[in-house]
Amino acid sequence: MLAAPRGFCAGVDRAIQIVEQALTKFGAPVYVRHEIVHNRYVVESLKAKGAVFVKELDEIPDTSQPVIFSAHGVAKTIPEAAKNRNMFVVDATCPLVSKVHIEAARHFEQGREIVLVGHAGHPEVVGTLGQLPPGAITLIETADDARAFEPRDASKLAFITQTTLSLDDTAEIVGVLKERFPGIGGPVKEDICYATTNRQNAVKAIAEKIDGLIVVGGPKSSNSLRLVEVAERFGCRFSVLVERASDIPWEKLEGVTSVGITAGASAPELIVEEVVEAFRARYEVEIEVVTTLEERVVFNIPRDVRVTRTPAEQR
């Protein structure tokens, strides 16, 4: 069973297009701070086209070539440092992550203490924490953290969340916060992104019908790891994360007759096809696509790197 929707979300697709169009428009090298998205295949493909990935800006020589920030977002100090060096910056931050940054700033301006529900060390969380002065945002990772949290003033409190969390875990944590602090402010529309929500719901729809689930995604991809957890929570005997077909643990499939396949939001469909072909090489395979909804979200590419289409292409 192929879960749908799966794979690239609009934010990931936009980030990859930004790098590819920058390379087309300005030539190599194009510099990218951190992995543009959490997928090794995507990163290696872009490297082969001329993208240079760095951990920090000080690894980039003085250049007029584009410097791209990843889809996960960055702390405010990073664009400031780039501006001081007169870098040509292109921000590939997912618009849904930017929305969380704007919410955080709004709560701060209104004098609220902010709680961020997320995973410590994840680039998106690091970037969100870095939007405001130290101490303005408290990170909460679990329901126990939410129970132990003591605000400075419970009447001036708001929460935001990482966009790639488990829907169920987040609901539990937010439920604890709302029970303890009924007046806590929250997002007008939930912060967990549409793609994370849709991919988790698609897995829930097939979990009880399959013996196990293969999740195509990178080990650092938060939304992919959550898919593994959701499958096990909703009835799968086993659920595994694989980067490529060569990672499939065939020994776990002994006696299995039905398997689900999905992909995290930064995993290309090419690898899903590779996994399906690996099954065809070993088994007689019948494919059923289970679609819970159709996604039509598209985000615009920044003008600075947009490659103008020819009249023929526009037609």
Tab-separated table of N, CA and C in Angstrom, residues 193-254:
chain	number	residue	atom	x	y	z
A	193	CYS	N	2.679	21.881	10.264
A	193	CYS	CA	2.383	22.212	8.872
A	193	CYS	C	1.427	21.211	8.239
A	194	TYR	N	0.770	21.669	7.188
A	194	TYR	CA	-0.239	20.851	6.502
A	194	TYR	C	0.358	19.524	6.034
A	195	ALA	N	1.611	19.544	5.567
A	195	ALA	CA	2.226	18.337	5.002
A	195	ALA	C	2.513	17.305	6.086
A	196	THR	N	2.997	17.767	7.232
A	196	THR	CA	3.226	16.864	8.364
A	196	THR	C	1.908	16.218	8.776
A	197	THR	N	0.867	17.032	8.902
A	197	THR	CA	-0.465	16.541	9.266
A	197	THR	C	-0.962	15.513	8.245
A	198	ASN	N	-0.875	15.855	6.983
A	198	ASN	CA	-1.414	14.996	5.928
A	198	ASN	C	-0.681	13.659	5.832
A	199	ARG	N	0.649	13.686	5.984
A	199	ARG	CA	1.416	12.444	5.879
A	199	ARG	C	1.156	11.533	7.080
A	200	GLN	N	0.986	12.121	8.248
A	200	GLN	CA	0.659	11.308	9.426
A	200	GLN	C	-0.745	10.704	9.296
A	201	ASN	N	-1.692	11.484	8.810
A	201	ASN	CA	-3.054	10.963	8.638
A	201	ASN	C	-3.110	9.862	7.581
A	202	ALA	N	-2.288	9.988	6.543
A	202	ALA	CA	-2.244	8.960	5.500
A	202	ALA	C	-1.709	7.641	6.063
A	203	VAL	N	-0.720	7.731	6.957
A	203	VAL	CA	-0.190	6.525	7.599
A	203	VAL	C	-1.241	5.909	8.528
A	204	LYS	N	-1.935	6.745	9.272
A	204	LYS	CA	-2.988	6.230	10.164
A	204	LYS	C	-4.056	5.471	9.375
A	205	ALA	N	-4.325	5.912	8.152
A	205	ALA	CA	-5.376	5.297	7.332
A	205	ALA	C	-5.028	3.876	6.895
A	206	ILE	N	-3.722	3.562	6.826
A	206	ILE	CA	-3.336	2.217	6.366
A	206	ILE	C	-2.730	1.348	7.457
A	207	ALA	N	-2.416	1.948	8.615
A	207	ALA	CA	-1.633	1.250	9.643
A	207	ALA	C	-2.219	-0.101	10.059
A	208	GLU	N	-3.531	-0.163	10.229
A	208	GLU	CA	-4.154	-1.410	10.689
A	208	GLU	C	-4.310	-2.439	9.570
A	209	LYS	N	-4.128	-2.015	8.325
A	209	LYS	CA	-4.328	-2.915	7.183
A	209	LYS	C	-3.032	-3.585	6.734
A	210	ILE	N	-1.896	-3.171	7.312
A	210	ILE	CA	-0.597	-3.669	6.858
A	210	ILE	C	0.164	-4.328	8.006
A	211	ASP	N	1.107	-5.200	7.635
A	211	ASP	CA	1.947	-5.841	8.654
A	211	ASP	C	3.065	-4.911	9.110
A	212	GLY	N	3.552	-4.098	8.192
A	212	GLY	CA	4.652	-3.208	8.536
A	212	GLY	C	4.718	-2.034	7.579
A	213	LEU	N	5.492	-1.011	7.947
A	213	LEU	CA	5.599	0.205	7.143
A	213	LEU	C	7.061	0.534	6.859
A	214	ILE	N	7.337	0.864	5.604
A	214	ILE	CA	8.644	1.395	5.201
A	214	ILE	C	8.480	2.904	5.035
A	215	VAL	N	9.256	3.675	5.801
A	215	VAL	CA	9.243	5.138	5.670
A	215	VAL	C	10.530	5.553	4.971
A	216	VAL	N	10.413	6.166	3.813
A	216	VAL	CA	11.580	6.672	3.098
A	216	VAL	C	11.889	8.065	3.638
A	217	GLY	N	13.091	8.231	4.165
A	217	GLY	CA	13.458	9.537	4.729
A	217	GLY	C	14.814	9.493	5.398
A	218	GLY	N	15.331	10.654	5.736
A	218	GLY	CA	16.638	10.755	6.373
A	218	GLY	C	16.553	10.624	7.879
A	219	PRO	N	17.623	10.137	8.511
A	219	PRO	CA	17.624	9.945	9.963
A	219	PRO	C	17.540	11.242	10.758
A	220	LYS	N	17.830	12.391	10.117
A	220	LYS	CA	17.729	13.684	10.796
A	220	LYS	C	16.404	14.387	10.499
A	221	SER	N	15.563	13.740	9.694
A	221	SER	CA	14.291	14.346	9.301
A	221	SER	C	13.240	14.119	10.380
A	222	SER	N	12.855	15.186	11.060
A	222	SER	CA	11.894	15.077	12.162
A	222	SER	C	10.561	14.512	11.686
A	223	ASN	N	10.052	15.016	10.561
A	223	ASN	CA	8.725	14.557	10.122
A	223	ASN	C	8.757	13.085	9.697
A	224	SER	N	9.904	12.614	9.180
A	224	SER	CA	10.024	11.200	8.797
A	224	SER	C	10.045	10.300	10.034
A	225	LEU	N	10.778	10.715	11.048
A	225	LEU	CA	10.841	9.942	12.299
A	225	LEU	C	9.472	9.861	12.954
A	226	ARG	N	8.696	10.929	12.846
A	226	ARG	CA	7.347	10.906	13.422
A	226	ARG	C	6.449	9.907	12.690
A	227	LEU	N	6.657	9.719	11.392
A	227	LEU	CA	5.861	8.748	10.639
A	227	LEU	C	6.106	7.325	11.137
A	228	VAL	N	7.365	7.039	11.470
A	228	VAL	CA	7.705	5.726	12.041
A	228	VAL	C	6.932	5.515	13.345
A	229	GLU	N	6.925	6.539	14.194
A	229	GLU	CA	6.244	6.443	15.489
A	229	GLU	C	4.734	6.300	15.325
A	230	VAL	N	4.166	7.078	14.416
A	230	VAL	CA	2.718	7.041	14.203
A	230	VAL	C	2.280	5.651	13.744
A	231	ALA	N	3.029	5.045	12.844
A	231	ALA	CA	2.671	3.714	12.334
A	231	ALA	C	2.624	2.684	13.458
A	232	GLU	N	3.633	2.704	14.311
A	232	GLU	CA	3.691	1.733	15.414
A	232	GLU	C	2.569	1.991	16.419
A	233	ARG	N	2.261	3.260	16.636
A	233	ARG	CA	1.209	3.616	17.588
A	233	ARG	C	-0.170	3.197	17.090
A	234	PHE	N	-0.332	3.145	15.763
A	234	PHE	CA	-1.646	2.845	15.200
A	234	PHE	C	-1.750	1.436	14.605
A	235	GLY	N	-0.915	0.517	15.099
A	235	GLY	CA	-1.173	-0.884	14.800
A	235	GLY	C	-0.192	-1.650	13.949
A	236	CYS	N	0.874	-1.000	13.453
A	236	CYS	CA	1.858	-1.728	12.648
A	236	CYS	C	2.736	-2.610	13.543
A	237	ARG	N	3.023	-3.824	13.043
A	237	ARG	CA	3.898	-4.723	13.783
A	237	ARG	C	5.326	-4.181	13.810
A	238	PHE	N	5.728	-3.578	12.708
A	238	PHE	CA	7.044	-2.935	12.665
A	238	PHE	C	6.974	-1.739	11.724
A	239	SER	N	7.864	-0.800	11.941
A	239	SER	CA	7.966	0.375	11.093
A	239	SER	C	9.432	0.774	11.043
A	240	VAL	N	9.971	0.961	9.839
A	240	VAL	CA	11.398	1.257	9.714
A	240	VAL	C	11.625	2.457	8.803
A	241	LEU	N	12.681	3.196	9.111
A	241	LEU	CA	13.104	4.340	8.307
A	241	LEU	C	14.258	3.905	7.412
A	242	VAL	N	14.158	4.155	6.120
A	242	VAL	CA	15.241	3.823	5.197
A	242	VAL	C	15.573	5.045	4.351
A	243	GLU	N	16.872	5.240	4.098
A	243	GLU	CA	17.283	6.315	3.195
A	243	GLU	C	17.224	5.853	1.745
A	244	ARG	N	17.622	4.597	1.504
A	244	ARG	CA	17.612	4.003	0.171
A	244	ARG	C	17.107	2.567	0.262
A	245	ALA	N	16.806	1.960	-0.876
A	245	ALA	CA	16.318	0.584	-0.898
A	245	ALA	C	17.325	-0.378	-0.272
A	246	SER	N	18.603	-0.046	-0.362
A	246	SER	CA	19.653	-0.911	0.203
A	246	SER	C	19.575	-0.998	1.728
A	247	ASP	N	18.801	-0.107	2.351
A	247	ASP	CA	18.668	-0.103	3.818
A	247	ASP	C	17.511	-0.977	4.317
A	248	ILE	N	16.713	-1.530	3.411
A	248	ILE	CA	15.537	-2.307	3.835
A	248	ILE	C	15.979	-3.544	4.621
A	249	PRO	N	15.467	-3.725	5.846
A	249	PRO	CA	15.833	-4.898	6.661
A	249	PRO	C	14.983	-6.113	6.264
A	250	TRP	N	15.392	-6.813	5.227
A	250	TRP	CA	14.571	-7.888	4.663
A	250	TRP	C	14.242	-8.966	5.685
A	251	GLU	N	15.119	-9.150	6.685
A	251	GLU	CA	14.871	-10.189	7.688
A	251	GLU	C	13.592	-9.916	8.485
A	252	LYS	N	13.202	-8.639	8.584
A	252	LYS	CA	11.975	-8.300	9.311
A	252	LYS	C	10.715	-8.656	8.520
A	253	LEU	N	10.885	-8.940	7.229
A	253	LEU	CA	9.724	-9.158	6.376
A	253	LEU	C	9.343	-10.630	6.236
A	254	GLU	N	10.004	-11.490	6.981
A	254	GLU	CA	9.664	-12.908	6.902
A	254	GLU	C	8.219	-13.125	7.369
